[in-house]
Amino acid sequence: MASPDVAGVRFSGTEWERLQQLSKSAEMSMSEFVRNHLGKVSVRNRNDERKQVAMLNRINANLNMIKYWKKFEYQATREKDTATFR
């Protein structure tokens, strides 16, 4: 018989109590509960999310700068047009 792989995991006190409560309410051992839910948990890659947010912030800054330039260009053109009508 092959020996099962074992993973040592550290839990905080509140995490441990929560795991005990959940496994008891599901009428499973804690090991069964963890194995049963292992495939149902999705893990988000937060590093990718940080990169995406940084990229969106750069795009936003660029759009704001374009808006500023257009506003400045519009005001300069308007001043030039009103000066010719005076």
PDB file of N, CA and C in Angstrom:
ATOM      1  N   MET A   1       0.843  -1.185   0.000  1.00  0.00           N
ATOM      2  CA  MET A   1       0.000   0.000   0.000  1.00  0.00           C
ATOM      3  C   MET A   1       0.879   1.236   0.000  1.00  0.00           C
ATOM      4  N   ALA A   2       0.623   2.145  -0.913  1.00  0.00           N
ATOM      5  CA  ALA A   2       1.417   3.373  -1.012  1.00  0.00           C
ATOM      6  C   ALA A   2       1.015   4.323   0.105  1.00  0.00           C
ATOM      7  N   SER A   3       2.000   5.012   0.630  1.00  0.00           N
ATOM      8  CA  SER A   3       1.690   5.978   1.692  1.00  0.00           C
ATOM      9  C   SER A   3       1.162   7.264   1.058  1.00  0.00           C
ATOM     10  N   PRO A   4       0.162   7.870   1.685  1.00  0.00           N
ATOM     11  CA  PRO A   4      -0.402   9.106   1.118  1.00  0.00           C
ATOM     12  C   PRO A   4       0.552  10.277   1.336  1.00  0.00           C
ATOM     13  N   ASP A   5       0.457  11.235   0.450  1.00  0.00           N
ATOM     14  CA  ASP A   5       1.251  12.450   0.614  1.00  0.00           C
ATOM     15  C   ASP A   5       0.630  13.288   1.727  1.00  0.00           C
ATOM     16  N   VAL A   6       1.485  13.912   2.525  1.00  0.00           N
ATOM     17  CA  VAL A   6       1.028  14.705   3.656  1.00  0.00           C
ATOM     18  C   VAL A   6       1.542  16.119   3.484  1.00  0.00           C
ATOM     19  N   ALA A   7       0.659  17.085   3.722  1.00  0.00           N
ATOM     20  CA  ALA A   7       1.054  18.492   3.673  1.00  0.00           C
ATOM     21  C   ALA A   7       0.828  19.092   5.048  1.00  0.00           C
ATOM     22  N   GLY A   8       1.861  19.681   5.594  1.00  0.00           N
ATOM     23  CA  GLY A   8       1.732  20.358   6.877  1.00  0.00           C
ATOM     24  C   GLY A   8       1.271  21.786   6.646  1.00  0.00           C
ATOM     25  N   VAL A   9       0.207  22.171   7.332  1.00  0.00           N
ATOM     26  CA  VAL A   9      -0.360  23.509   7.148  1.00  0.00           C
ATOM     27  C   VAL A   9      -0.518  24.153   8.516  1.00  0.00           C
ATOM     28  N   ARG A  10      -0.167  25.430   8.608  1.00  0.00           N
ATOM     29  CA  ARG A  10      -0.364  26.175   9.850  1.00  0.00           C
ATOM     30  C   ARG A  10      -1.609  27.034   9.730  1.00  0.00           C
ATOM     31  N   PHE A  11      -2.411  27.014  10.777  1.00  0.00           N
ATOM     32  CA  PHE A  11      -3.623  27.820  10.846  1.00  0.00           C
ATOM     33  C   PHE A  11      -3.549  28.726  12.055  1.00  0.00           C
ATOM     34  N   SER A  12      -4.179  29.877  11.950  1.00  0.00           N
ATOM     35  CA  SER A  12      -4.331  30.722  13.137  1.00  0.00           C
ATOM     36  C   SER A  12      -5.418  30.084  14.005  1.00  0.00           C
ATOM     37  N   GLY A  13      -5.550  30.569  15.213  1.00  0.00           N
ATOM     38  CA  GLY A  13      -6.554  30.003  16.106  1.00  0.00           C
ATOM     39  C   GLY A  13      -7.967  30.126  15.564  1.00  0.00           C
ATOM     40  N   THR A  14      -8.280  31.285  15.001  1.00  0.00           N
ATOM     41  CA  THR A  14      -9.627  31.497  14.457  1.00  0.00           C
ATOM     42  C   THR A  14      -9.858  30.656  13.209  1.00  0.00           C
ATOM     43  N   GLU A  15      -8.825  30.501  12.378  1.00  0.00           N
ATOM     44  CA  GLU A  15      -8.962  29.657  11.182  1.00  0.00           C
ATOM     45  C   GLU A  15      -9.191  28.208  11.576  1.00  0.00           C
ATOM     46  N   TRP A  16      -8.460  27.749  12.574  1.00  0.00           N
ATOM     47  CA  TRP A  16      -8.583  26.367  13.048  1.00  0.00           C
ATOM     48  C   TRP A  16      -9.995  26.114  13.595  1.00  0.00           C
ATOM     49  N   GLU A  17     -10.490  27.046  14.399  1.00  0.00           N
ATOM     50  CA  GLU A  17     -11.840  26.893  14.946  1.00  0.00           C
ATOM     51  C   GLU A  17     -12.887  26.901  13.840  1.00  0.00           C
ATOM     52  N   ARG A  18     -12.713  27.771  12.863  1.00  0.00           N
ATOM     53  CA  ARG A  18     -13.644  27.848  11.734  1.00  0.00           C
ATOM     54  C   ARG A  18     -13.632  26.545  10.944  1.00  0.00           C
ATOM     55  N   LEU A  19     -12.447  25.977  10.716  1.00  0.00           N
ATOM     56  CA  LEU A  19     -12.335  24.710   9.998  1.00  0.00           C
ATOM     57  C   LEU A  19     -13.018  23.593  10.786  1.00  0.00           C
ATOM     58  N   GLN A  20     -12.831  23.582  12.095  1.00  0.00           N
ATOM     59  CA  GLN A  20     -13.495  22.577  12.929  1.00  0.00           C
ATOM     60  C   GLN A  20     -15.015  22.720  12.842  1.00  0.00           C
ATOM     61  N   GLN A  21     -15.510  23.942  12.940  1.00  0.00           N
ATOM     62  CA  GLN A  21     -16.955  24.167  12.880  1.00  0.00           C
ATOM     63  C   GLN A  21     -17.539  23.724  11.546  1.00  0.00           C
ATOM     64  N   LEU A  22     -16.866  24.106  10.466  1.00  0.00           N
ATOM     65  CA  LEU A  22     -17.361  23.750   9.139  1.00  0.00           C
ATOM     66  C   LEU A  22     -17.352  22.244   8.915  1.00  0.00           C
ATOM     67  N   SER A  23     -16.291  21.577   9.348  1.00  0.00           N
ATOM     68  CA  SER A  23     -16.215  20.127   9.150  1.00  0.00           C
ATOM     69  C   SER A  23     -17.258  19.411  10.007  1.00  0.00           C
ATOM     70  N   LYS A  24     -17.491  19.897  11.226  1.00  0.00           N
ATOM     71  CA  LYS A  24     -18.522  19.283  12.071  1.00  0.00           C
ATOM     72  C   LYS A  24     -19.912  19.492  11.479  1.00  0.00           C
ATOM     73  N   SER A  25     -20.186  20.694  10.962  1.00  0.00           N
ATOM     74  CA  SER A  25     -21.507  20.951  10.378  1.00  0.00           C
ATOM     75  C   SER A  25     -21.723  20.125   9.111  1.00  0.00           C
ATOM     76  N   ALA A  26     -20.651  19.783   8.409  1.00  0.00           N
ATOM     77  CA  ALA A  26     -20.752  18.939   7.211  1.00  0.00           C
ATOM     78  C   ALA A  26     -20.677  17.457   7.567  1.00  0.00           C
ATOM     79  N   GLU A  27     -20.501  17.157   8.863  1.00  0.00           N
ATOM     80  CA  GLU A  27     -20.370  15.787   9.355  1.00  0.00           C
ATOM     81  C   GLU A  27     -19.237  15.046   8.654  1.00  0.00           C
ATOM     82  N   MET A  28     -18.099  15.712   8.552  1.00  0.00           N
ATOM     83  CA  MET A  28     -16.893  15.144   7.943  1.00  0.00           C
ATOM     84  C   MET A  28     -15.730  15.365   8.887  1.00  0.00           C
ATOM     85  N   SER A  29     -14.687  14.581   8.674  1.00  0.00           N
ATOM     86  CA  SER A  29     -13.456  14.899   9.394  1.00  0.00           C
ATOM     87  C   SER A  29     -12.854  16.134   8.747  1.00  0.00           C
ATOM     88  N   MET A  30     -11.933  16.772   9.432  1.00  0.00           N
ATOM     89  CA  MET A  30     -11.323  17.981   8.869  1.00  0.00           C
ATOM     90  C   MET A  30     -10.562  17.637   7.594  1.00  0.00           C
ATOM     91  N   SER A  31      -9.907  16.479   7.569  1.00  0.00           N
ATOM     92  CA  SER A  31      -9.172  16.071   6.363  1.00  0.00           C
ATOM     93  C   SER A  31     -10.118  15.861   5.188  1.00  0.00           C
ATOM     94  N   GLU A  32     -11.230  15.172   5.436  1.00  0.00           N
ATOM     95  CA  GLU A  32     -12.214  14.958   4.373  1.00  0.00           C
ATOM     96  C   GLU A  32     -12.758  16.286   3.860  1.00  0.00           C
ATOM     97  N   PHE A  33     -13.041  17.175   4.791  1.00  0.00           N
ATOM     98  CA  PHE A  33     -13.586  18.480   4.423  1.00  0.00           C
ATOM     99  C   PHE A  33     -12.622  19.242   3.518  1.00  0.00           C
ATOM    100  N   VAL A  34     -11.357  19.278   3.893  1.00  0.00           N
ATOM    101  CA  VAL A  34     -10.353  19.995   3.088  1.00  0.00           C
ATOM    102  C   VAL A  34     -10.194  19.329   1.729  1.00  0.00           C
ATOM    103  N   ARG A  35     -10.080  17.994   1.692  1.00  0.00           N
ATOM    104  CA  ARG A  35      -9.930  17.296   0.411  1.00  0.00           C
ATOM    105  C   ARG A  35     -11.153  17.502  -0.479  1.00  0.00           C
ATOM    106  N   ASN A  36     -12.336  17.504   0.129  1.00  0.00           N
ATOM    107  CA  ASN A  36     -13.572  17.674  -0.632  1.00  0.00           C
ATOM    108  C   ASN A  36     -13.651  19.065  -1.257  1.00  0.00           C
ATOM    109  N   HIS A  37     -13.184  20.084  -0.544  1.00  0.00           N
ATOM    110  CA  HIS A  37     -13.312  21.465  -1.028  1.00  0.00           C
ATOM    111  C   HIS A  37     -12.093  21.956  -1.796  1.00  0.00           C
ATOM    112  N   LEU A  38     -11.065  21.158  -1.864  1.00  0.00           N
ATOM    113  CA  LEU A  38      -9.821  21.598  -2.500  1.00  0.00           C
ATOM    114  C   LEU A  38     -10.028  21.979  -3.965  1.00  0.00           C
ATOM    115  N   GLY A  39     -10.739  21.182  -4.713  1.00  0.00           N
ATOM    116  CA  GLY A  39     -10.947  21.460  -6.132  1.00  0.00           C
ATOM    117  C   GLY A  39     -11.968  22.556  -6.389  1.00  0.00           C
ATOM    118  N   LYS A  40     -12.727  22.934  -5.358  1.00  0.00           N
ATOM    119  CA  LYS A  40     -13.793  23.915  -5.536  1.00  0.00           C
ATOM    120  C   LYS A  40     -13.349  25.327  -5.201  1.00  0.00           C
ATOM    121  N   VAL A  41     -12.128  25.486  -4.777  1.00  0.00           N
ATOM    122  CA  VAL A  41     -11.618  26.796  -4.383  1.00  0.00           C
ATOM    123  C   VAL A  41     -10.851  27.388  -5.554  1.00  0.00           C
ATOM    124  N   SER A  42     -11.135  28.644  -5.854  1.00  0.00           N
ATOM    125  CA  SER A  42     -10.373  29.317  -6.907  1.00  0.00           C
ATOM    126  C   SER A  42      -9.444  30.339  -6.250  1.00  0.00           C
ATOM    127  N   VAL A  43      -8.232  30.393  -6.741  1.00  0.00           N
ATOM    128  CA  VAL A  43      -7.226  31.299  -6.204  1.00  0.00           C
ATOM    129  C   VAL A  43      -6.962  32.369  -7.245  1.00  0.00           C
ATOM    130  N   ARG A  44      -7.062  33.620  -6.822  1.00  0.00           N
ATOM    131  CA  ARG A  44      -6.820  34.737  -7.730  1.00  0.00           C
ATOM    132  C   ARG A  44      -5.344  35.108  -7.695  1.00  0.00           C
ATOM    133  N   ASN A  45      -4.804  35.404  -8.856  1.00  0.00           N
ATOM    134  CA  ASN A  45      -3.426  35.854  -8.954  1.00  0.00           C
ATOM    135  C   ASN A  45      -3.419  37.368  -8.752  1.00  0.00           C
ATOM    136  N   ARG A  46      -3.137  37.791  -7.550  1.00  0.00           N
ATOM    137  CA  ARG A  46      -3.206  39.214  -7.220  1.00  0.00           C
ATOM    138  C   ARG A  46      -2.065  40.010  -7.853  1.00  0.00           C
ATOM    139  N   ASN A  47      -0.966  39.358  -8.161  1.00  0.00           N
ATOM    140  CA  ASN A  47       0.136  40.061  -8.813  1.00  0.00           C
ATOM    141  C   ASN A  47      -0.303  40.538 -10.199  1.00  0.00           C
ATOM    142  N   ASP A  48      -1.023  39.673 -10.921  1.00  0.00           N
ATOM    143  CA  ASP A  48      -1.549  40.074 -12.229  1.00  0.00           C
ATOM    144  C   ASP A  48      -2.541  41.215 -12.092  1.00  0.00           C
ATOM    145  N   GLU A  49      -3.376  41.152 -11.056  1.00  0.00           N
ATOM    146  CA  GLU A  49      -4.350  42.220 -10.835  1.00  0.00           C
ATOM    147  C   GLU A  49      -3.653  43.543 -10.556  1.00  0.00           C
ATOM    148  N   ARG A  50      -2.576  43.513  -9.784  1.00  0.00           N
ATOM    149  CA  ARG A  50      -1.829  44.749  -9.497  1.00  0.00           C
ATOM    150  C   ARG A  50      -1.255  45.337 -10.781  1.00  0.00           C
ATOM    151  N   LYS A  51      -0.730  44.473 -11.651  1.00  0.00           N
ATOM    152  CA  LYS A  51      -0.177  44.942 -12.923  1.00  0.00           C
ATOM    153  C   LYS A  51      -1.272  45.563 -13.792  1.00  0.00           C
ATOM    154  N   GLN A  52      -2.450  44.937 -13.807  1.00  0.00           N
ATOM    155  CA  GLN A  52      -3.552  45.471 -14.591  1.00  0.00           C
ATOM    156  C   GLN A  52      -4.005  46.829 -14.059  1.00  0.00           C
ATOM    157  N   VAL A  53      -4.083  46.960 -12.746  1.00  0.00           N
ATOM    158  CA  VAL A  53      -4.491  48.236 -12.144  1.00  0.00           C
ATOM    159  C   VAL A  53      -3.463  49.319 -12.462  1.00  0.00           C
ATOM    160  N   ALA A  54      -2.177  48.965 -12.383  1.00  0.00           N
ATOM    161  CA  ALA A  54      -1.134  49.947 -12.706  1.00  0.00           C
ATOM    162  C   ALA A  54      -1.248  50.387 -14.162  1.00  0.00           C
ATOM    163  N   MET A  55      -1.522  49.445 -15.060  1.00  0.00           N
ATOM    164  CA  MET A  55      -1.666  49.784 -16.473  1.00  0.00           C
ATOM    165  C   MET A  55      -2.887  50.679 -16.697  1.00  0.00           C
ATOM    166  N   LEU A  56      -3.993  50.359 -16.035  1.00  0.00           N
ATOM    167  CA  LEU A  56      -5.186  51.201 -16.163  1.00  0.00           C
ATOM    168  C   LEU A  56      -4.943  52.604 -15.616  1.00  0.00           C
ATOM    169  N   ASN A  57      -4.185  52.704 -14.533  1.00  0.00           N
ATOM    170  CA  ASN A  57      -3.854  54.018 -13.983  1.00  0.00           C
ATOM    171  C   ASN A  57      -3.019  54.834 -14.963  1.00  0.00           C
ATOM    172  N   ARG A  58      -2.069  54.178 -15.645  1.00  0.00           N
ATOM    173  CA  ARG A  58      -1.263  54.883 -16.640  1.00  0.00           C
ATOM    174  C   ARG A  58      -2.126  55.361 -17.799  1.00  0.00           C
ATOM    175  N   ILE A  59      -3.040  54.495 -18.256  1.00  0.00           N
ATOM    176  CA  ILE A  59      -3.938  54.877 -19.350  1.00  0.00           C
ATOM    177  C   ILE A  59      -4.791  56.068 -18.928  1.00  0.00           C
ATOM    178  N   ASN A  60      -5.306  56.023 -17.709  1.00  0.00           N
ATOM    179  CA  ASN A  60      -6.126  57.118 -17.197  1.00  0.00           C
ATOM    180  C   ASN A  60      -5.321  58.421 -17.153  1.00  0.00           C
ATOM    181  N   ALA A  61      -4.080  58.336 -16.691  1.00  0.00           N
ATOM    182  CA  ALA A  61      -3.238  59.538 -16.638  1.00  0.00           C
ATOM    183  C   ALA A  61      -3.006  60.087 -18.041  1.00  0.00           C
ATOM    184  N   ASN A  62      -2.778  59.205 -19.006  1.00  0.00           N
ATOM    185  CA  ASN A  62      -2.572  59.649 -20.387  1.00  0.00           C
ATOM    186  C   ASN A  62      -3.828  60.312 -20.945  1.00  0.00           C
ATOM    187  N   LEU A  63      -4.986  59.728 -20.669  1.00  0.00           N
ATOM    188  CA  LEU A  63      -6.236  60.331 -21.146  1.00  0.00           C
ATOM    189  C   LEU A  63      -6.471  61.705 -20.520  1.00  0.00           C
ATOM    190  N   ASN A  64      -6.158  61.830 -19.247  1.00  0.00           N
ATOM    191  CA  ASN A  64      -6.311  63.129 -18.584  1.00  0.00           C
ATOM    192  C   ASN A  64      -5.365  64.162 -19.183  1.00  0.00           C
ATOM    193  N   MET A  65      -4.164  63.737 -19.525  1.00  0.00           N
ATOM    194  CA  MET A  65      -3.202  64.660 -20.131  1.00  0.00           C
ATOM    195  C   MET A  65      -3.685  65.088 -21.518  1.00  0.00           C
ATOM    196  N   ILE A  66      -4.223  64.160 -22.307  1.00  0.00           N
ATOM    197  CA  ILE A  66      -4.760  64.502 -23.624  1.00  0.00           C
ATOM    198  C   ILE A  66      -5.922  65.485 -23.473  1.00  0.00           C
ATOM    199  N   LYS A  67      -6.778  65.231 -22.490  1.00  0.00           N
ATOM    200  CA  LYS A  67      -7.903  66.139 -22.232  1.00  0.00           C
ATOM    201  C   LYS A  67      -7.392  67.540 -21.893  1.00  0.00           C
ATOM    202  N   TYR A  68      -6.358  67.620 -21.075  1.00  0.00           N
ATOM    203  CA  TYR A  68      -5.779  68.913 -20.699  1.00  0.00           C
ATOM    204  C   TYR A  68      -5.219  69.617 -21.922  1.00  0.00           C
ATOM    205  N   TRP A  69      -4.472  68.879 -22.755  1.00  0.00           N
ATOM    206  CA  TRP A  69      -3.893  69.483 -23.955  1.00  0.00           C
ATOM    207  C   TRP A  69      -4.980  70.004 -24.885  1.00  0.00           C
ATOM    208  N   LYS A  70      -6.035  69.206 -25.083  1.00  0.00           N
ATOM    209  CA  LYS A  70      -7.120  69.625 -25.967  1.00  0.00           C
ATOM    210  C   LYS A  70      -7.802  70.872 -25.416  1.00  0.00           C
ATOM    211  N   LYS A  71      -8.011  70.903 -24.104  1.00  0.00           N
ATOM    212  CA  LYS A  71      -8.640  72.068 -23.486  1.00  0.00           C
ATOM    213  C   LYS A  71      -7.762  73.297 -23.683  1.00  0.00           C
ATOM    214  N   PHE A  72      -6.464  73.152 -23.467  1.00  0.00           N
ATOM    215  CA  PHE A  72      -5.524  74.259 -23.641  1.00  0.00           C
ATOM    216  C   PHE A  72      -5.496  74.710 -25.100  1.00  0.00           C
ATOM    217  N   GLU A  73      -5.477  73.728 -26.021  1.00  0.00           N
ATOM    218  CA  GLU A  73      -5.462  74.041 -27.453  1.00  0.00           C
ATOM    219  C   GLU A  73      -6.746  74.765 -27.852  1.00  0.00           C
ATOM    220  N   TYR A  74      -7.886  74.321 -27.328  1.00  0.00           N
ATOM    221  CA  TYR A  74      -9.176  74.957 -27.634  1.00  0.00           C
ATOM    222  C   TYR A  74      -9.188  76.391 -27.125  1.00  0.00           C
ATOM    223  N   GLN A  75      -8.698  76.607 -25.907  1.00  0.00           N
ATOM    224  CA  GLN A  75      -8.684  77.960 -25.346  1.00  0.00           C
ATOM    225  C   GLN A  75      -7.761  78.867 -26.144  1.00  0.00           C
ATOM    226  N   ALA A  76      -6.601  78.359 -26.550  1.00  0.00           N
ATOM    227  CA  ALA A  76      -5.664  79.166 -27.328  1.00  0.00           C
ATOM    228  C   ALA A  76      -6.254  79.522 -28.686  1.00  0.00           C
ATOM    229  N   THR A  77      -6.921  78.558 -29.320  1.00  0.00           N
ATOM    230  CA  THR A  77      -7.545  78.809 -30.617  1.00  0.00           C
ATOM    231  C   THR A  77      -8.682  79.816 -30.479  1.00  0.00           C
ATOM    232  N   ARG A  78      -9.445  79.687 -29.426  1.00  0.00           N
ATOM    233  CA  ARG A  78     -10.568  80.598 -29.200  1.00  0.00           C
ATOM    234  C   ARG A  78     -10.079  82.025 -28.951  1.00  0.00           C
ATOM    235  N   GLU A  79      -9.011  82.148 -28.176  1.00  0.00           N
ATOM    236  CA  GLU A  79      -8.453  83.479 -27.918  1.00  0.00           C
ATOM    237  C   GLU A  79      -7.933  84.108 -29.217  1.00  0.00           C
ATOM    238  N   LYS A  80      -7.329  83.268 -30.048  1.00  0.00           N
ATOM    239  CA  LYS A  80      -6.806  83.762 -31.317  1.00  0.00           C
ATOM    240  C   LYS A  80      -7.966  84.206 -32.216  1.00  0.00           C
ATOM    241  N   ASP A  81      -9.057  83.417 -32.252  1.00  0.00           N
ATOM    242  CA  ASP A  81     -10.226  83.759 -33.073  1.00  0.00           C
ATOM    243  C   ASP A  81     -10.904  85.025 -32.570  1.00  0.00           C
ATOM    244  N   THR A  82     -11.053  85.175 -31.268  1.00  0.00           N
ATOM    245  CA  THR A  82     -11.709  86.377 -30.749  1.00  0.00           C
ATOM    246  C   THR A  82     -10.832  87.606 -30.947  1.00  0.00           C
ATOM    247  N   ALA A  83      -9.523  87.425 -30.968  1.00  0.00           N
ATOM    248  CA  ALA A  83      -8.622  88.568 -31.177  1.00  0.00           C
ATOM    249  C   ALA A  83      -8.740  89.077 -32.620  1.00  0.00           C
ATOM    250  N   THR A  84      -8.992  88.200 -33.567  1.00  0.00           N
ATOM    251  CA  THR A  84      -9.112  88.634 -34.962  1.00  0.00           C
ATOM    252  C   THR A  84     -10.434  89.343 -35.205  1.00  0.00           C
ATOM    253  N   PHE A  85     -11.476  89.081 -34.404  1.00  0.00           N
ATOM    254  CA  PHE A  85     -12.774  89.723 -34.578  1.00  0.00           C
ATOM    255  C   PHE A  85     -12.842  91.085 -33.895  1.00  0.00           C
ATOM    256  N   ARG A  86     -11.913  91.448 -33.083  1.00  0.00           N
ATOM    257  CA  ARG A  86     -11.959  92.716 -32.355  1.00  0.00           C
ATOM    258  C   ARG A  86     -11.517  93.848 -33.188  1.00  0.00           C
TER     259      ARG A  86
END
